[in-house]
CSV table of C-alpha atoms in Angstrom, one decimal:
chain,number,residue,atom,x,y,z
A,326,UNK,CA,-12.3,-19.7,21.4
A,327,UNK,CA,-11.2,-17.2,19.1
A,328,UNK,CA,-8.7,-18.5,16.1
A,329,UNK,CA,-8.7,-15.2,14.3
A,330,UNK,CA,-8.7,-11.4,14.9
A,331,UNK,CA,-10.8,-8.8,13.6
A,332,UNK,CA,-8.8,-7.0,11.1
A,333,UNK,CA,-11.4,-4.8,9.9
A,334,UNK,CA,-12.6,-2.1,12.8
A,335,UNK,CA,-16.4,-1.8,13.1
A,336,UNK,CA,-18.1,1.4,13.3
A,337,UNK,CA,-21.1,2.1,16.0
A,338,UNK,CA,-24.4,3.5,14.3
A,339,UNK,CA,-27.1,4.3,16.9
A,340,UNK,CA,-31.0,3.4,16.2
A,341,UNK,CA,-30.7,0.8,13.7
A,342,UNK,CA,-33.5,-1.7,13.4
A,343,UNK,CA,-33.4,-5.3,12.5
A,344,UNK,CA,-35.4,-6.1,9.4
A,345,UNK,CA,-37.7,-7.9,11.5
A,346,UNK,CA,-39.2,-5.3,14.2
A,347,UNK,CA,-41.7,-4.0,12.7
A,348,UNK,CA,-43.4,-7.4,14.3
A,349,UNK,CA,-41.5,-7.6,17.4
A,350,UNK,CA,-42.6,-5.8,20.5
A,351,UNK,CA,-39.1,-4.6,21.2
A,352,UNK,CA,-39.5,-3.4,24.7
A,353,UNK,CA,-40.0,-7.2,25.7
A,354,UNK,CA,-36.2,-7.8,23.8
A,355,UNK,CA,-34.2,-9.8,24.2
A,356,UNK,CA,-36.5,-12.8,24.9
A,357,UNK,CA,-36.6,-15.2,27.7
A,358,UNK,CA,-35.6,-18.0,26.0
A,359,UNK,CA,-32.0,-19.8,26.6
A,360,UNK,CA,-29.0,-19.4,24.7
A,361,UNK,CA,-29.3,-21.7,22.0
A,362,UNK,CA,-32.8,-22.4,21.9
A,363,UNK,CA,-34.4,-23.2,18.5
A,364,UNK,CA,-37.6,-21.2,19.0
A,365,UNK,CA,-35.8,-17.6,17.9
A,366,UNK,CA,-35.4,-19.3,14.7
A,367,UNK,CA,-38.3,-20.5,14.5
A,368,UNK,CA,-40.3,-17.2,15.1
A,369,UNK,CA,-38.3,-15.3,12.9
A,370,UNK,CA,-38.4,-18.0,10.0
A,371,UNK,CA,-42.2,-17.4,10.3
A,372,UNK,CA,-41.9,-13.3,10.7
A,373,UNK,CA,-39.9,-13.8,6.9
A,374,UNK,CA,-42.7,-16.0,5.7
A,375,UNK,CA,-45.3,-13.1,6.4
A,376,UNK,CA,-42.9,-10.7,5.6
A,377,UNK,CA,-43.1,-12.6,2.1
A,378,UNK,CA,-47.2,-12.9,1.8
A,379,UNK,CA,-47.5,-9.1,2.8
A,380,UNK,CA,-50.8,-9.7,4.5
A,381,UNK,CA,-51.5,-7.0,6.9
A,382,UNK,CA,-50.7,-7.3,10.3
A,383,UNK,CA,-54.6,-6.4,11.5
A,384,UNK,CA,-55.6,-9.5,9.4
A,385,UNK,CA,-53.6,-11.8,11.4
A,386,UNK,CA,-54.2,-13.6,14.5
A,387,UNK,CA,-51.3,-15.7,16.4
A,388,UNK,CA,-52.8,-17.7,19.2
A,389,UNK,CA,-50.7,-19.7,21.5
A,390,UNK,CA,-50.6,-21.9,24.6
A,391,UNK,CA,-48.6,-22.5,27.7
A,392,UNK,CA,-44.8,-23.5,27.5
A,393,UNK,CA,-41.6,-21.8,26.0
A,394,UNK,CA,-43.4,-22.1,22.7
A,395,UNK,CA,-46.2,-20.3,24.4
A,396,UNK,CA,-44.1,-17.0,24.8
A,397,UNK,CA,-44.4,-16.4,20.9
A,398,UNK,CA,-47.8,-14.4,21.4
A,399,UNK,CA,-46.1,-11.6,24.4
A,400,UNK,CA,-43.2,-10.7,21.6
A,401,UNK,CA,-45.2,-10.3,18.3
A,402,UNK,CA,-47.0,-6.9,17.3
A,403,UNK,CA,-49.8,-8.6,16.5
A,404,UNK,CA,-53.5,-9.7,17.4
A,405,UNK,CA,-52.2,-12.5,19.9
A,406,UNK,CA,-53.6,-14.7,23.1
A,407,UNK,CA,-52.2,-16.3,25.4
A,408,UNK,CA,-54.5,-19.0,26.0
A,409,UNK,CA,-55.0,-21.6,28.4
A,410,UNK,CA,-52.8,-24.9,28.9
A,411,UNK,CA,-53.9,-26.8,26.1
A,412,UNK,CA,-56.5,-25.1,24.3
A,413,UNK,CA,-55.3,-23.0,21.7
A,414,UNK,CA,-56.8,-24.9,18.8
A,415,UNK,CA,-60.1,-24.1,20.4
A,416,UNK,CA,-59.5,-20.5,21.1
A,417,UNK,CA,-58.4,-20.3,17.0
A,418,UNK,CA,-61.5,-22.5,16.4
A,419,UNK,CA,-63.6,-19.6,17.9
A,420,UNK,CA,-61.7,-16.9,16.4
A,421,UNK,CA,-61.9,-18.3,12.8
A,422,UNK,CA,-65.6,-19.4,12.7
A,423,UNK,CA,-66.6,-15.5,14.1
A,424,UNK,CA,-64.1,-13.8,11.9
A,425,UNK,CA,-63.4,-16.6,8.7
A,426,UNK,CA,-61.7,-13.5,6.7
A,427,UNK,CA,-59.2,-13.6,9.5
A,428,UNK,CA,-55.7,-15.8,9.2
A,429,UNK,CA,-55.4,-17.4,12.1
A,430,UNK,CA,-52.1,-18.9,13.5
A,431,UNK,CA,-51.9,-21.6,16.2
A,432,UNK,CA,-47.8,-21.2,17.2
A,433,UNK,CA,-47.3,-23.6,20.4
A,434,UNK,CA,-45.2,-26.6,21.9
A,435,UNK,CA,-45.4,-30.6,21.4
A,436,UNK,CA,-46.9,-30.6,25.0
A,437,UNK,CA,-49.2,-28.1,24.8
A,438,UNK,CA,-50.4,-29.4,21.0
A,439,UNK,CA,-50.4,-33.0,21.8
A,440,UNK,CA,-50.5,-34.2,25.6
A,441,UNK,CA,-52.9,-31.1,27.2
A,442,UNK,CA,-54.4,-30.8,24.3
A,443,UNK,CA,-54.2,-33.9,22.0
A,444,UNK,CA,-57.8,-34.2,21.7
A,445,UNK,CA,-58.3,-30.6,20.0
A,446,UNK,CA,-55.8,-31.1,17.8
A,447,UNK,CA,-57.4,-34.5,16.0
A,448,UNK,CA,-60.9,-32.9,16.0
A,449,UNK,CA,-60.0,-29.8,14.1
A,450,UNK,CA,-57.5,-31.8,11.5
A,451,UNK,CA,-60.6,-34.0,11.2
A,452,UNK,CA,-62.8,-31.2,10.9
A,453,UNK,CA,-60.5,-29.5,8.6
A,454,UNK,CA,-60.9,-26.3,10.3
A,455,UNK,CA,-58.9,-23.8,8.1
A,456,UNK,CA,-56.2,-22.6,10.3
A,457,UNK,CA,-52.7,-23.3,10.8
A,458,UNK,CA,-51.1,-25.2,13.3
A,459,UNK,CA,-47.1,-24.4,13.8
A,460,UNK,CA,-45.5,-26.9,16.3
A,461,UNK,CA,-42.1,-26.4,17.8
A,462,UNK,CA,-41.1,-29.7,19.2
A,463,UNK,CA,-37.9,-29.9,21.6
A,464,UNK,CA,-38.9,-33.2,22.7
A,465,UNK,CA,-39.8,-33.0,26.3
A,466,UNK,CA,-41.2,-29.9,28.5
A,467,UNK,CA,-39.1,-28.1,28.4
A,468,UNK,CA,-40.1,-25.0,30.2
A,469,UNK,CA,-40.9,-26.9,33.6
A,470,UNK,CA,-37.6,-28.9,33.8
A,471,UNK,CA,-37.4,-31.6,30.8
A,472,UNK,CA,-40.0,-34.2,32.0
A,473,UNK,CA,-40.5,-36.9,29.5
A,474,UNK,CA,-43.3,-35.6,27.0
A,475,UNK,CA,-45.4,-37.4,24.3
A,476,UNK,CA,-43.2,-36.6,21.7
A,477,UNK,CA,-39.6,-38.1,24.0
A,478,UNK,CA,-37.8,-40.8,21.9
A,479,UNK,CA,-37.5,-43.9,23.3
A,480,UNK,CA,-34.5,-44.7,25.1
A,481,UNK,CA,-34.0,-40.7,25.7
A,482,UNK,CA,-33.5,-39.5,29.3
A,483,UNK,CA,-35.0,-37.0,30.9
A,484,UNK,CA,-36.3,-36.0,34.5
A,485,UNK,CA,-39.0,-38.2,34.9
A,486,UNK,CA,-37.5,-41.3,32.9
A,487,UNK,CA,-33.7,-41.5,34.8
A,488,UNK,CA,-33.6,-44.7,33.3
A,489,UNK,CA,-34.7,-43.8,29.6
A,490,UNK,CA,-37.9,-43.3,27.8
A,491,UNK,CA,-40.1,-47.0,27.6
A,492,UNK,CA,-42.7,-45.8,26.3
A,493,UNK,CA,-44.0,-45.4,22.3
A,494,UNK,CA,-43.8,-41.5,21.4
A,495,UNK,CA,-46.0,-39.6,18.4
A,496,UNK,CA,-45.0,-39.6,15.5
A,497,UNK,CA,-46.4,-36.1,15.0
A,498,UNK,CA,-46.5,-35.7,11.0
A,499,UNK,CA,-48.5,-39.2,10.9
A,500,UNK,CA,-51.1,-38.6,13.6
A,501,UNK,CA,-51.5,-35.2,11.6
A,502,UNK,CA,-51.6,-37.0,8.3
A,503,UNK,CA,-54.1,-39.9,9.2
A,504,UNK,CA,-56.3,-36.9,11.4
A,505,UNK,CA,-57.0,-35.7,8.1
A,506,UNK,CA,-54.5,-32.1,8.1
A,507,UNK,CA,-54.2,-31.5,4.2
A,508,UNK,CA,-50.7,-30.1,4.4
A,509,UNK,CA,-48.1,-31.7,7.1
A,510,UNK,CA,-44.3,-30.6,6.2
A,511,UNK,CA,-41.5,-31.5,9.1
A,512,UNK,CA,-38.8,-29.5,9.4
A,513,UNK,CA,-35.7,-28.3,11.3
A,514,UNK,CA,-34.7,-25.0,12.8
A,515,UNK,CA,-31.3,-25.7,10.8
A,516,UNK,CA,-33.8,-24.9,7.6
A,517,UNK,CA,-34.1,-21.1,7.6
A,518,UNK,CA,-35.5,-20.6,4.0
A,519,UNK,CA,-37.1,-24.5,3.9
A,520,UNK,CA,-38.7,-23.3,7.2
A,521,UNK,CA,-39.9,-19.7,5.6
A,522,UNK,CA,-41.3,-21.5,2.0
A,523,UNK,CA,-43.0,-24.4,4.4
A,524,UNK,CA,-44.5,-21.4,6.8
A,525,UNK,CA,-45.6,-19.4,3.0
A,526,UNK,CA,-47.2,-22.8,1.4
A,527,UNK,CA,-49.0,-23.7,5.2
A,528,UNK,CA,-50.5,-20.2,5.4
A,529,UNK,CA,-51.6,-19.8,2.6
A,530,UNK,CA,-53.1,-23.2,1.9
A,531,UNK,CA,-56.6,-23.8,2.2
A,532,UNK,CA,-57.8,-26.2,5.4
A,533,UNK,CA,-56.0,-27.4,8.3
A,534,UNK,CA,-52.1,-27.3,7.9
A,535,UNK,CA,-49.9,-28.5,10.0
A,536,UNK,CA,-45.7,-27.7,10.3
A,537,UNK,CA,-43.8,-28.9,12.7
A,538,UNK,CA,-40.1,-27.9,13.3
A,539,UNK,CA,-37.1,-29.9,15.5
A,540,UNK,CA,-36.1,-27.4,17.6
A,541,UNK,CA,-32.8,-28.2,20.1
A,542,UNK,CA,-33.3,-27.9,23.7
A,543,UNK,CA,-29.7,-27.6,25.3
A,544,UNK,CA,-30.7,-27.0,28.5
A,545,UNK,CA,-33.1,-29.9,29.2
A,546,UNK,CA,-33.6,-32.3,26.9
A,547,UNK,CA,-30.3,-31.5,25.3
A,548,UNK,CA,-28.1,-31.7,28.7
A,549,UNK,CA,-29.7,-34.8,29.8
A,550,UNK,CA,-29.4,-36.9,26.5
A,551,UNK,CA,-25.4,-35.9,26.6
A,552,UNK,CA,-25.7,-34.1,23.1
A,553,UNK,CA,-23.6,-31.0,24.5
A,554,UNK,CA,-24.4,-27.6,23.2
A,555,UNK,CA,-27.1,-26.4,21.1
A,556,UNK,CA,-24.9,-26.2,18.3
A,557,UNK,CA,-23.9,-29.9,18.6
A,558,UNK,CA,-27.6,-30.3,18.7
A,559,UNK,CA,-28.2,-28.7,15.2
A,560,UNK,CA,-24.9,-30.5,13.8
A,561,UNK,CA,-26.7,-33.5,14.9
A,562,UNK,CA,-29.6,-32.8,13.2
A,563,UNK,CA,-27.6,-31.8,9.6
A,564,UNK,CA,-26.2,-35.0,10.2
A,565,UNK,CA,-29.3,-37.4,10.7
A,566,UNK,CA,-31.9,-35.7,8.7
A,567,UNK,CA,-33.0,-36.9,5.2
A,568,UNK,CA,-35.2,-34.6,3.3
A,569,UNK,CA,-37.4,-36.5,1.4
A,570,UNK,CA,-41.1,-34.6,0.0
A,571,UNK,CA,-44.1,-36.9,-0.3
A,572,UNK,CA,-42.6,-39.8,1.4
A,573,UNK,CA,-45.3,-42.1,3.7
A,574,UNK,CA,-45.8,-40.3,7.2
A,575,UNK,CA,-45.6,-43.5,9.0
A,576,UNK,CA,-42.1,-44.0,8.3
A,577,UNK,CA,-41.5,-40.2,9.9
A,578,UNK,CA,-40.3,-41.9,13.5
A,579,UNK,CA,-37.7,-40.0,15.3
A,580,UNK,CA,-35.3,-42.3,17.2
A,581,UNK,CA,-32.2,-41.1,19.0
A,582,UNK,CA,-29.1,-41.9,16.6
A,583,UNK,CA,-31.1,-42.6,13.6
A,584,UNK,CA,-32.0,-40.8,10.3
A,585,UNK,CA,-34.9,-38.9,10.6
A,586,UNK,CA,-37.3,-37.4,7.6
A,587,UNK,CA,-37.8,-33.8,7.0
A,588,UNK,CA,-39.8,-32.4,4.4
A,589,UNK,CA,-43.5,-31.7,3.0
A,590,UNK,CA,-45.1,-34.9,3.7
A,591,UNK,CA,-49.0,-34.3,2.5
A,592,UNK,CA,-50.5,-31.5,0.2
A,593,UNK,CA,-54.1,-31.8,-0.8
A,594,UNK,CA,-57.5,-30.4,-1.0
A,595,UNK,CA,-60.1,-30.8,0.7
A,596,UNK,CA,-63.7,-28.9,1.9
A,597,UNK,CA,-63.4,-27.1,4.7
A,598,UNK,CA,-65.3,-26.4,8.4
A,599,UNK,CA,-66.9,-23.5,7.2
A,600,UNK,CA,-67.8,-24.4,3.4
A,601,UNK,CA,-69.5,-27.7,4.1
A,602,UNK,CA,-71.0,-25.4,7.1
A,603,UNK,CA,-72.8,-23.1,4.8
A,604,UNK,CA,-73.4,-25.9,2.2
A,605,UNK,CA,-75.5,-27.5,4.4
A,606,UNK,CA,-77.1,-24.5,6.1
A,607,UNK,CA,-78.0,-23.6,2.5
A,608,UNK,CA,-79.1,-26.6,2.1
A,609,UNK,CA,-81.9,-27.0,4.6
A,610,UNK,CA,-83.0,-23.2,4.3
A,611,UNK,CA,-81.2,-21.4,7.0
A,612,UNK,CA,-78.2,-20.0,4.9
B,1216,UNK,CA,-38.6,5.1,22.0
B,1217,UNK,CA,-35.9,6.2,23.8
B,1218,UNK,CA,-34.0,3.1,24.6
B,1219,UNK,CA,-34.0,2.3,20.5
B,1220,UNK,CA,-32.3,5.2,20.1
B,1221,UNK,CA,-29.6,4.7,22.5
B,1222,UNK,CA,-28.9,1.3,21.4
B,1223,UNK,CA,-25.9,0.8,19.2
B,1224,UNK,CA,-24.9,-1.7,16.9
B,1225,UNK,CA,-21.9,-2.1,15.3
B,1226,UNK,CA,-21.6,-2.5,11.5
B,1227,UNK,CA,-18.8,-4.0,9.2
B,1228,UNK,CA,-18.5,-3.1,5.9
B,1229,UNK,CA,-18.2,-6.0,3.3
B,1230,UNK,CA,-17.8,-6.4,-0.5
B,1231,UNK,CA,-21.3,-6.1,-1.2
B,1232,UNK,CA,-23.3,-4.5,1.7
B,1233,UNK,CA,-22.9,-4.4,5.9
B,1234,UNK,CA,-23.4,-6.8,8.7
B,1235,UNK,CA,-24.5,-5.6,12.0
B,1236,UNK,CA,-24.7,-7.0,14.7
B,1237,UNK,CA,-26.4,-6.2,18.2
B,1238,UNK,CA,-24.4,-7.3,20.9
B,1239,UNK,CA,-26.7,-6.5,23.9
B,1240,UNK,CA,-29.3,-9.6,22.2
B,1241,UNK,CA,-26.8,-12.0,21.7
B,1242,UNK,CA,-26.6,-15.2,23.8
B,1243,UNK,CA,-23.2,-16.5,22.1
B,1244,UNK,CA,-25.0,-19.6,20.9
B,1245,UNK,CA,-22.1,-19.4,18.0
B,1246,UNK,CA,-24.7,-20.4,15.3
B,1247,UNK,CA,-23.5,-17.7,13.2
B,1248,UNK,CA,-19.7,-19.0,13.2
B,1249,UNK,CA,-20.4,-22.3,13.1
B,1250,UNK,CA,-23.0,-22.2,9.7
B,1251,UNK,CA,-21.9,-19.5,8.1
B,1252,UNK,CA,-20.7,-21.1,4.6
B,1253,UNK,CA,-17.8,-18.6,4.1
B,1254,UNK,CA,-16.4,-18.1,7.8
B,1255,UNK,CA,-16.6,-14.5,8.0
B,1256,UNK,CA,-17.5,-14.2,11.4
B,1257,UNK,CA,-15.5,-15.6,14.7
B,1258,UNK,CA,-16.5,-15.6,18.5
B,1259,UNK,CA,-14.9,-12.3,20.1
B,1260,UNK,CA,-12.4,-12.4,23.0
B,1261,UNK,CA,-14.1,-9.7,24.7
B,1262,UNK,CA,-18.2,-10.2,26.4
B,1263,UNK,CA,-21.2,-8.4,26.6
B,1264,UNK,CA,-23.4,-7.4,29.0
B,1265,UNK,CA,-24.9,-10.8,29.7
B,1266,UNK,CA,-21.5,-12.2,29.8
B,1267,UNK,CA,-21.1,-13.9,26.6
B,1268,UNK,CA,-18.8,-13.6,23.7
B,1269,UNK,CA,-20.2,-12.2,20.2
B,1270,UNK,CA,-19.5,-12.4,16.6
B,1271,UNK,CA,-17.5,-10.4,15.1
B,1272,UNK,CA,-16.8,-10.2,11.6
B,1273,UNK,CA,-12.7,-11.7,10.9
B,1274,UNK,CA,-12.6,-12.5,7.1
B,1275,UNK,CA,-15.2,-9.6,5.6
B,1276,UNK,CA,-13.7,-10.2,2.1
B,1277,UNK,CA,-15.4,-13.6,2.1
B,1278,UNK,CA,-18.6,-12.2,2.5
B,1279,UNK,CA,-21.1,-13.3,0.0
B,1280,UNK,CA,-24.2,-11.5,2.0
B,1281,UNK,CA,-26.7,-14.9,1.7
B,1282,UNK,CA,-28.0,-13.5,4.7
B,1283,UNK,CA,-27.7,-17.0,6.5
B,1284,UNK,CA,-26.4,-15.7,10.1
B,1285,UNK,CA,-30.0,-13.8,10.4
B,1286,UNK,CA,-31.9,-16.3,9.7
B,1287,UNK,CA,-30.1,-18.8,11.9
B,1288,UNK,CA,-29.9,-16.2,14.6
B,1289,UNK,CA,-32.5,-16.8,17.3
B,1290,UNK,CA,-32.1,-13.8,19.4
B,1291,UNK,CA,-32.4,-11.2,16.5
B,1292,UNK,CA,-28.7,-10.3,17.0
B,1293,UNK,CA,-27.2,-10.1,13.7
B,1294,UNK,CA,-28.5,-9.0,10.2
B,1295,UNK,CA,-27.1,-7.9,7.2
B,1296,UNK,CA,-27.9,-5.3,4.6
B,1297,UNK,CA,-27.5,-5.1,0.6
B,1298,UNK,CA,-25.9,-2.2,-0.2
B,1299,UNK,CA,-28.3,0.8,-1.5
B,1300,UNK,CA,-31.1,-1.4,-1.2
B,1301,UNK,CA,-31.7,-2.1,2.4
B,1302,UNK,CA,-32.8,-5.7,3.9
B,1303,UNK,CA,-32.0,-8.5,1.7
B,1304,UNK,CA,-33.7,-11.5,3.4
């Protein structure tokens, strides 16, 4: 509730624009998703980071799967797809190995990214395909009614666990890590200018990179676990998250009440898909 | 379009430039009161559209224009602007 007053008066000024539109499909505004919900953040934290890199719009490609996450691709004025459940890794596979001058952008959910389509997501880190992979993870699915997902903590409640979570989760920034990703960064949607600099260094780093951002969930996963609000879910999180860069991956668990780790976990180089592609075709004559 | 033009949003002058915000996008969430490092902004006793409350600006003197209620916002609501020298963030 309200302590203070307004005490200055604000004017009205007709057909202003935020900053950001010029990527946004407007008509589709305001989005679907729920009050609270980390994903607005997260979408306009990467909007600033290309914004920043001032590539051109018809040089980008945003591909994205099924879930809340999966929404991104209907609000951004941009070359988008909605893919299947599951497969947007392959779809940006496709896309980069006919077009490699394109940037291609994989923006999707824990679920989509790691249960439907886990497998994908291994092969092209190991592959090191160069595209990046942007994860939102709200811990559970979240758009279907907050079933317990492969990134749910243990002990955490939701629809299909009454009687909490048994079972060992992802540790998403490890099984990115030790698939061979050459840049993994965690963080929250708290972080709006960590978030944009991690989006910036992601895209345009050479190889498969990989960011993943906490994102609260108030009406599932949030509701169910007795956090409260979405803001007592992002006071939780400034709370319980230690930022540490180049700390060991394994130790990047997320357990419900503990201190989590946030920050830019691996950054290397490494031969891509398509270079050790041509290297070879040149090799036996075809190239 | 013709629905952008229609739209309104209001704007509050502070030391150093304008916030505006767009009430018809916001969802109350309160991420802008709670993390803005100076308190500017408050929840307003009156609602929108949708039936929630949103910011408005109590303390604009306090306003250092980091720019930290638009990134925070998720629903594009709220942004501010340097004076004579447009977007900021």
């Amino acid at each position: 509730m309200p302590v203070k007053v307004a005490r200055a008066e604000p004017e009205f000024v007709p057909g202003v624009r935020h900053p950001l539109e010029r990527w946004l499909r407007t008509d589709r505004l305001p989005h679907i998703w729920c009050s609270g919900c980390g994903l607005g953040t997260a979408l306009s934290a990467f909007l600033y980071a290309l914004d920043e890199l001032g590539w051109d719009p018809d040089s980008i490609a945003v591909v994205s799967g099924i879930g809340c996450t999966g929404r991104v691709a209907g609000y951004l004025k941009l070359d988008t797809y909605h893919t299947t459940h599951g497969r947007p890794i392959p779809f940006a596979t496709g896309l980069k190995l006919a077009k490699p001058d394109l940037h291609v952008i994989v923006f999707s959910g824990d679920g989509d990214l790691f249960a439907i389509g886990g497998n994908h997501f291994i092969h092209a880190a190991r592959r090191n395909m160069d595209i990046t992979v942007i994860c939102v993870n709200n811990l559970n699915y979240g758009m279907t009614g907050g079933q317990l997902g492969p990134t749910t903590p243990v002990g955490a409640l939701t629809t299909t666990s009454p009687f909490g979570n048994f079972e060992h989760p992802f540790n998403l920034v490890h099984l990115a890590a030790s698939a061979g990703a050459t840049y993994v960064a965690r963080w929250t949607t708290l972080d709006g200018r960590r978030l944009q600099k991690a989006f910036v260094e992601a895209l345009s780093h050479k190889g498969f990179t990989f960011v993943e951002i906490l994102s609260p969930c108030p009406t599932n996963y949030g509701r169910r676990n007795r956090m409260g609000e979405a803001l007592d879910e992002l006071k939780y999180y400034r709370e319980h998250m230690v930022i540490r860069h180049g700390a060991d991956p394994k130790d990047a668990d997320i357990l419900p009440g503990k201190p989590f780790l946030v920050g830019k976990f691996v950054d290397l180089e490494k031969p891509t898909y398509l270079e050790l592609y041509q290297t070879k075709a040149r090799e036996i004559g075809g190239g | 379009m013709s629905e952008l033009q229609e739209r309104a949003a209001k704007l509050w002058k502070v030391p150093k430039g304008y916030i505006y915000v767009l009430e018809e996008f916001c969802k109350g969430c309160g991420f802008c009161v709670e993390f803005c490092p100076k308190k500017v902004l408050a929840q307003a006793s009156h609602f929108n559209d949708k039936g929630y409350h949103p910011p408005e600006v109590v303390d604009p003197e306090a306003c250092v224009l980091c720019g930290f209620c638009e990134r925070i916002c998720p629903d594009f609501a709220i942004w501010v602007e340097e004076e004579g020298k447009g977007d900021v963030s």
